[in-house]
Amino acid sequence: MRIWLLRFAHGSCNFMRASTFTIAKDRIGAVRDAIVIAIVIIIEKRIKSTVYRVLQQMRVEGHVNPRPIPDRPRCTSAEDDELLRNLMQANGFRSAQQTVVEHNLNCSAKIVRRRWREQGYHHRIPAQKQALTENHQDQRMAFAFEHLAWENEWENTILCNT
C-alpha cells in the first residue's frame, strides 16, 4: 500500500509520496492515525524532520502514540504533605500563606493550596448567619419564660439569649 500525504508548499497544494511499505490489515487503523498526524504536522508548518520522525516511529514501533513525558518533580516531600494534612486537621481556618511563613516550606502558597485540594480539603466561604432583630430576641425570651416551668424535658436544658 502506498501512502500519500498532502503537502502545502509555497501556497500551492500537491501530493507527495511519503513512504512505500506493506501494511497488514490489522495495522490499517494505526496507519490512518500516522497519516492524520503527518498531515496535521505539515499543515501546522512543522519542519520535515518531524514528519519523517512520525513515519519512522510508525515503521519501527507500529504506532504513532506520543512517548511519555516524565512528570516534573514535586517540590514537597511526603513528610511535607503529611505536615500539611496535620496542620489542616488541627486548624481548618489557617491560610496557605500563613502556613508557608510559619513552617518555612520550600514552596509557594499556591502549591500548599494544591496539596490541600489533593487531600480533599477545599476552600469554602462560611455561611453568613442572619443577625437577630429585636423581635427575634423578644420571641426567644417569651419562649424561654413560657417553658421555664417545664420540669420533665427542660430540666437539663440551659436557655440563653445569644
mmCIF file of C-alpha atoms in Angstrom:
data_model
loop_
_atom_site.group_PDB
_atom_site.id
_atom_site.type_symbol
_atom_site.label_atom_id
_atom_site.label_comp_id
_atom_site.label_asym_id
_atom_site.label_seq_id
_atom_site.Cartn_x
_atom_site.Cartn_y
_atom_site.Cartn_z
ATOM 1 C CA MET A 1 0.000 0.000 0.000
ATOM 2 C CA ARG A 2 1.364 3.416 -0.893
ATOM 3 C CA ILE A 3 0.846 6.312 1.490
ATOM 4 C CA TRP A 4 0.308 9.734 0.005
ATOM 5 C CA LEU A 5 0.478 12.855 2.112
ATOM 6 C CA LEU A 6 -0.990 16.239 1.393
ATOM 7 C CA ARG A 7 1.765 18.853 1.266
ATOM 8 C CA PHE A 8 1.497 22.619 1.235
ATOM 9 C CA ALA A 9 4.463 24.252 -0.471
ATOM 10 C CA HIS A 10 4.684 27.904 -1.438
ATOM 11 C CA GLY A 11 0.921 28.415 -1.262
ATOM 12 C CA SER A 12 0.068 25.531 -3.588
ATOM 13 C CA CYS A 13 -1.348 22.175 -2.649
ATOM 14 C CA ASN A 14 0.093 18.999 -4.143
ATOM 15 C CA PHE A 15 0.613 15.370 -3.233
ATOM 16 C CA MET A 16 3.902 13.705 -2.449
ATOM 17 C CA ARG A 17 4.685 10.073 -1.852
ATOM 18 C CA ALA A 18 5.934 9.936 1.732
ATOM 19 C CA SER A 19 6.681 6.258 2.031
ATOM 20 C CA THR A 20 6.076 2.915 0.441
ATOM 21 C CA PHE A 21 5.764 -0.207 2.571
ATOM 22 C CA THR A 22 3.474 -3.178 3.010
ATOM 23 C CA ILE A 23 0.787 -2.917 5.679
ATOM 24 C CA ALA A 24 -1.106 -5.777 7.289
ATOM 25 C CA LYS A 25 -4.880 -5.420 7.531
ATOM 26 C CA ASP A 26 -4.826 -5.139 11.330
ATOM 27 C CA ARG A 27 -2.473 -2.133 11.163
ATOM 28 C CA ILE A 28 -4.567 -0.031 8.805
ATOM 29 C CA GLY A 29 -6.078 1.964 11.703
ATOM 30 C CA ALA A 30 -2.628 2.820 13.023
ATOM 31 C CA VAL A 31 -1.510 3.853 9.550
ATOM 32 C CA ARG A 32 -4.535 6.124 9.261
ATOM 33 C CA ASP A 33 -3.502 7.719 12.558
ATOM 34 C CA ALA A 34 0.030 8.204 11.235
ATOM 35 C CA ILE A 35 -1.288 9.821 8.078
ATOM 36 C CA VAL A 36 -3.565 12.158 10.015
ATOM 37 C CA ILE A 37 -0.749 13.163 12.355
ATOM 38 C CA ALA A 38 1.635 13.707 9.456
ATOM 39 C CA ILE A 39 -0.930 15.842 7.609
ATOM 40 C CA VAL A 40 -1.581 17.909 10.730
ATOM 41 C CA ILE A 41 2.142 18.401 11.218
ATOM 42 C CA ILE A 42 2.552 19.559 7.633
ATOM 43 C CA ILE A 43 -0.459 21.877 7.803
ATOM 44 C CA GLU A 44 0.891 23.423 11.006
ATOM 45 C CA LYS A 45 4.086 24.123 9.018
ATOM 46 C CA ARG A 46 6.315 21.985 11.182
ATOM 47 C CA ILE A 47 9.685 21.021 9.819
ATOM 48 C CA LYS A 48 10.032 17.947 7.599
ATOM 49 C CA SER A 49 12.091 16.050 10.151
ATOM 50 C CA THR A 50 9.019 15.883 12.400
ATOM 51 C CA VAL A 51 7.026 14.190 9.639
ATOM 52 C CA TYR A 52 9.819 11.723 8.977
ATOM 53 C CA ARG A 53 10.149 11.021 12.705
ATOM 54 C CA VAL A 54 6.432 10.211 12.933
ATOM 55 C CA LEU A 55 6.618 7.910 9.921
ATOM 56 C CA GLN A 56 9.764 6.245 11.290
ATOM 57 C CA GLN A 57 8.007 5.633 14.612
ATOM 58 C CA MET A 58 5.140 4.037 12.680
ATOM 59 C CA ARG A 59 7.540 1.724 10.835
ATOM 60 C CA VAL A 60 9.585 0.693 13.872
ATOM 61 C CA GLU A 61 7.095 0.659 16.751
ATOM 62 C CA GLY A 62 3.860 0.062 14.834
ATOM 63 C CA HIS A 63 2.041 3.020 16.398
ATOM 64 C CA VAL A 64 2.162 6.783 16.490
ATOM 65 C CA ASN A 65 1.373 7.363 20.136
ATOM 66 C CA PRO A 66 3.437 10.106 21.727
ATOM 67 C CA ARG A 67 6.182 8.925 24.006
ATOM 68 C CA PRO A 68 5.524 9.508 27.715
ATOM 69 C CA ILE A 69 6.934 12.719 29.101
ATOM 70 C CA PRO A 70 8.383 12.474 32.602
ATOM 71 C CA ASP A 71 6.486 14.469 35.218
ATOM 72 C CA ARG A 72 8.011 17.457 36.891
ATOM 73 C CA PRO A 73 9.356 16.574 40.349
ATOM 74 C CA ARG A 74 7.213 17.658 43.290
ATOM 75 C CA CYS A 75 8.594 20.445 45.457
ATOM 76 C CA THR A 76 7.006 18.931 48.572
ATOM 77 C CA SER A 77 8.062 15.617 50.036
ATOM 78 C CA ALA A 78 5.782 13.000 51.569
ATOM 79 C CA GLU A 79 6.685 14.374 55.011
ATOM 80 C CA ASP A 80 5.684 17.886 53.927
ATOM 81 C CA ASP A 81 2.369 16.573 52.606
ATOM 82 C CA GLU A 82 1.741 14.806 55.914
ATOM 83 C CA LEU A 83 2.606 18.013 57.796
ATOM 84 C CA LEU A 84 0.147 19.982 55.655
ATOM 85 C CA ARG A 85 -2.559 17.381 56.309
ATOM 86 C CA ASN A 86 -1.977 17.519 60.075
ATOM 87 C CA LEU A 87 -1.967 21.325 60.113
ATOM 88 C CA MET A 88 -5.260 21.461 58.229
ATOM 89 C CA GLN A 89 -6.852 18.909 60.563
ATOM 90 C CA ALA A 90 -5.697 20.887 63.600
ATOM 91 C CA ASN A 91 -6.937 24.243 62.310
ATOM 92 C CA GLY A 92 -9.129 24.333 59.225
ATOM 93 C CA PHE A 93 -9.174 28.138 59.135
ATOM 94 C CA ARG A 94 -5.460 28.686 58.560
ATOM 95 C CA SER A 95 -4.353 30.310 55.325
ATOM 96 C CA ALA A 96 -1.860 28.816 52.907
ATOM 97 C CA GLN A 97 0.345 31.908 53.082
ATOM 98 C CA GLN A 98 0.398 31.728 56.879
ATOM 99 C CA THR A 99 1.366 28.044 56.686
ATOM 100 C CA VAL A 100 4.281 28.714 54.314
ATOM 101 C CA VAL A 101 5.662 31.516 56.503
ATOM 102 C CA GLU A 102 5.277 29.751 59.858
ATOM 103 C CA HIS A 103 6.791 26.419 58.789
ATOM 104 C CA ASN A 104 9.457 27.641 56.321
ATOM 105 C CA LEU A 105 8.201 25.437 53.496
ATOM 106 C CA ASN A 106 10.226 25.459 50.302
ATOM 107 C CA CYS A 107 7.200 26.070 48.076
ATOM 108 C CA SER A 108 4.602 28.723 47.334
ATOM 109 C CA ALA A 109 1.187 29.232 48.891
ATOM 110 C CA LYS A 110 -0.336 28.080 45.598
ATOM 111 C CA ILE A 111 1.380 24.698 45.980
ATOM 112 C CA VAL A 112 0.095 24.421 49.566
ATOM 113 C CA ARG A 113 -3.459 25.092 48.373
ATOM 114 C CA ARG A 114 -2.997 22.491 45.603
ATOM 115 C CA ARG A 115 -1.782 19.864 48.104
ATOM 116 C CA TRP A 116 -4.787 20.568 50.342
ATOM 117 C CA ARG A 117 -7.112 20.134 47.359
ATOM 118 C CA GLU A 118 -5.403 16.813 46.538
ATOM 119 C CA GLN A 119 -6.030 15.704 50.139
ATOM 120 C CA GLY A 120 -9.724 16.607 49.933
ATOM 121 C CA TYR A 121 -9.712 19.983 51.679
ATOM 122 C CA HIS A 122 -11.496 22.638 49.656
ATOM 123 C CA HIS A 123 -11.845 26.357 50.218
ATOM 124 C CA ARG A 124 -15.319 27.191 51.406
ATOM 125 C CA ILE A 125 -16.799 30.533 52.343
ATOM 126 C CA PRO A 126 -18.551 30.247 55.717
ATOM 127 C CA ALA A 127 -22.291 30.749 55.722
ATOM 128 C CA GLN A 128 -23.463 34.109 56.990
ATOM 129 C CA LYS A 129 -25.979 33.818 59.780
ATOM 130 C CA GLN A 130 -28.825 36.282 59.780
ATOM 131 C CA ALA A 131 -28.484 38.824 62.566
ATOM 132 C CA LEU A 132 -31.152 38.652 65.265
ATOM 133 C CA THR A 133 -33.578 41.534 65.329
ATOM 134 C CA GLU A 134 -35.200 42.820 68.499
ATOM 135 C CA ASN A 135 -38.375 40.953 67.516
ATOM 136 C CA HIS A 136 -36.419 37.664 67.314
ATOM 137 C CA GLN A 137 -34.859 38.283 70.724
ATOM 138 C CA ASP A 138 -38.276 39.063 72.246
ATOM 139 C CA GLN A 139 -39.734 35.857 70.772
ATOM 140 C CA ARG A 140 -36.854 33.802 72.161
ATOM 141 C CA MET A 141 -37.246 35.332 75.624
ATOM 142 C CA ALA A 142 -41.012 34.705 75.513
ATOM 143 C CA PHE A 143 -40.392 31.065 74.564
ATOM 144 C CA ALA A 144 -37.851 30.683 77.379
ATOM 145 C CA PHE A 145 -40.183 32.185 80.012
ATOM 146 C CA GLU A 146 -43.124 30.134 78.736
ATOM 147 C CA HIS A 147 -41.209 26.848 79.022
ATOM 148 C CA LEU A 148 -39.316 27.722 82.187
ATOM 149 C CA ALA A 149 -41.773 25.791 84.373
ATOM 150 C CA TRP A 150 -41.426 22.564 82.376
ATOM 151 C CA GLU A 151 -39.547 20.138 84.553
ATOM 152 C CA ASN A 152 -39.623 16.830 82.704
ATOM 153 C CA GLU A 153 -37.914 17.630 79.407
ATOM 154 C CA TRP A 154 -36.325 21.008 80.026
ATOM 155 C CA GLU A 155 -34.785 20.321 83.374
ATOM 156 C CA ASN A 156 -31.279 19.788 81.936
ATOM 157 C CA THR A 157 -31.503 22.465 79.219
ATOM 158 C CA ILE A 158 -29.812 25.839 79.524
ATOM 159 C CA LEU A 159 -31.556 28.663 77.694
ATOM 160 C CA CYS A 160 -29.559 31.718 76.751
ATOM 161 C CA ASN A 161 -30.133 34.927 74.820
ATOM 162 C CA THR A 162 -27.331 34.738 72.224
#
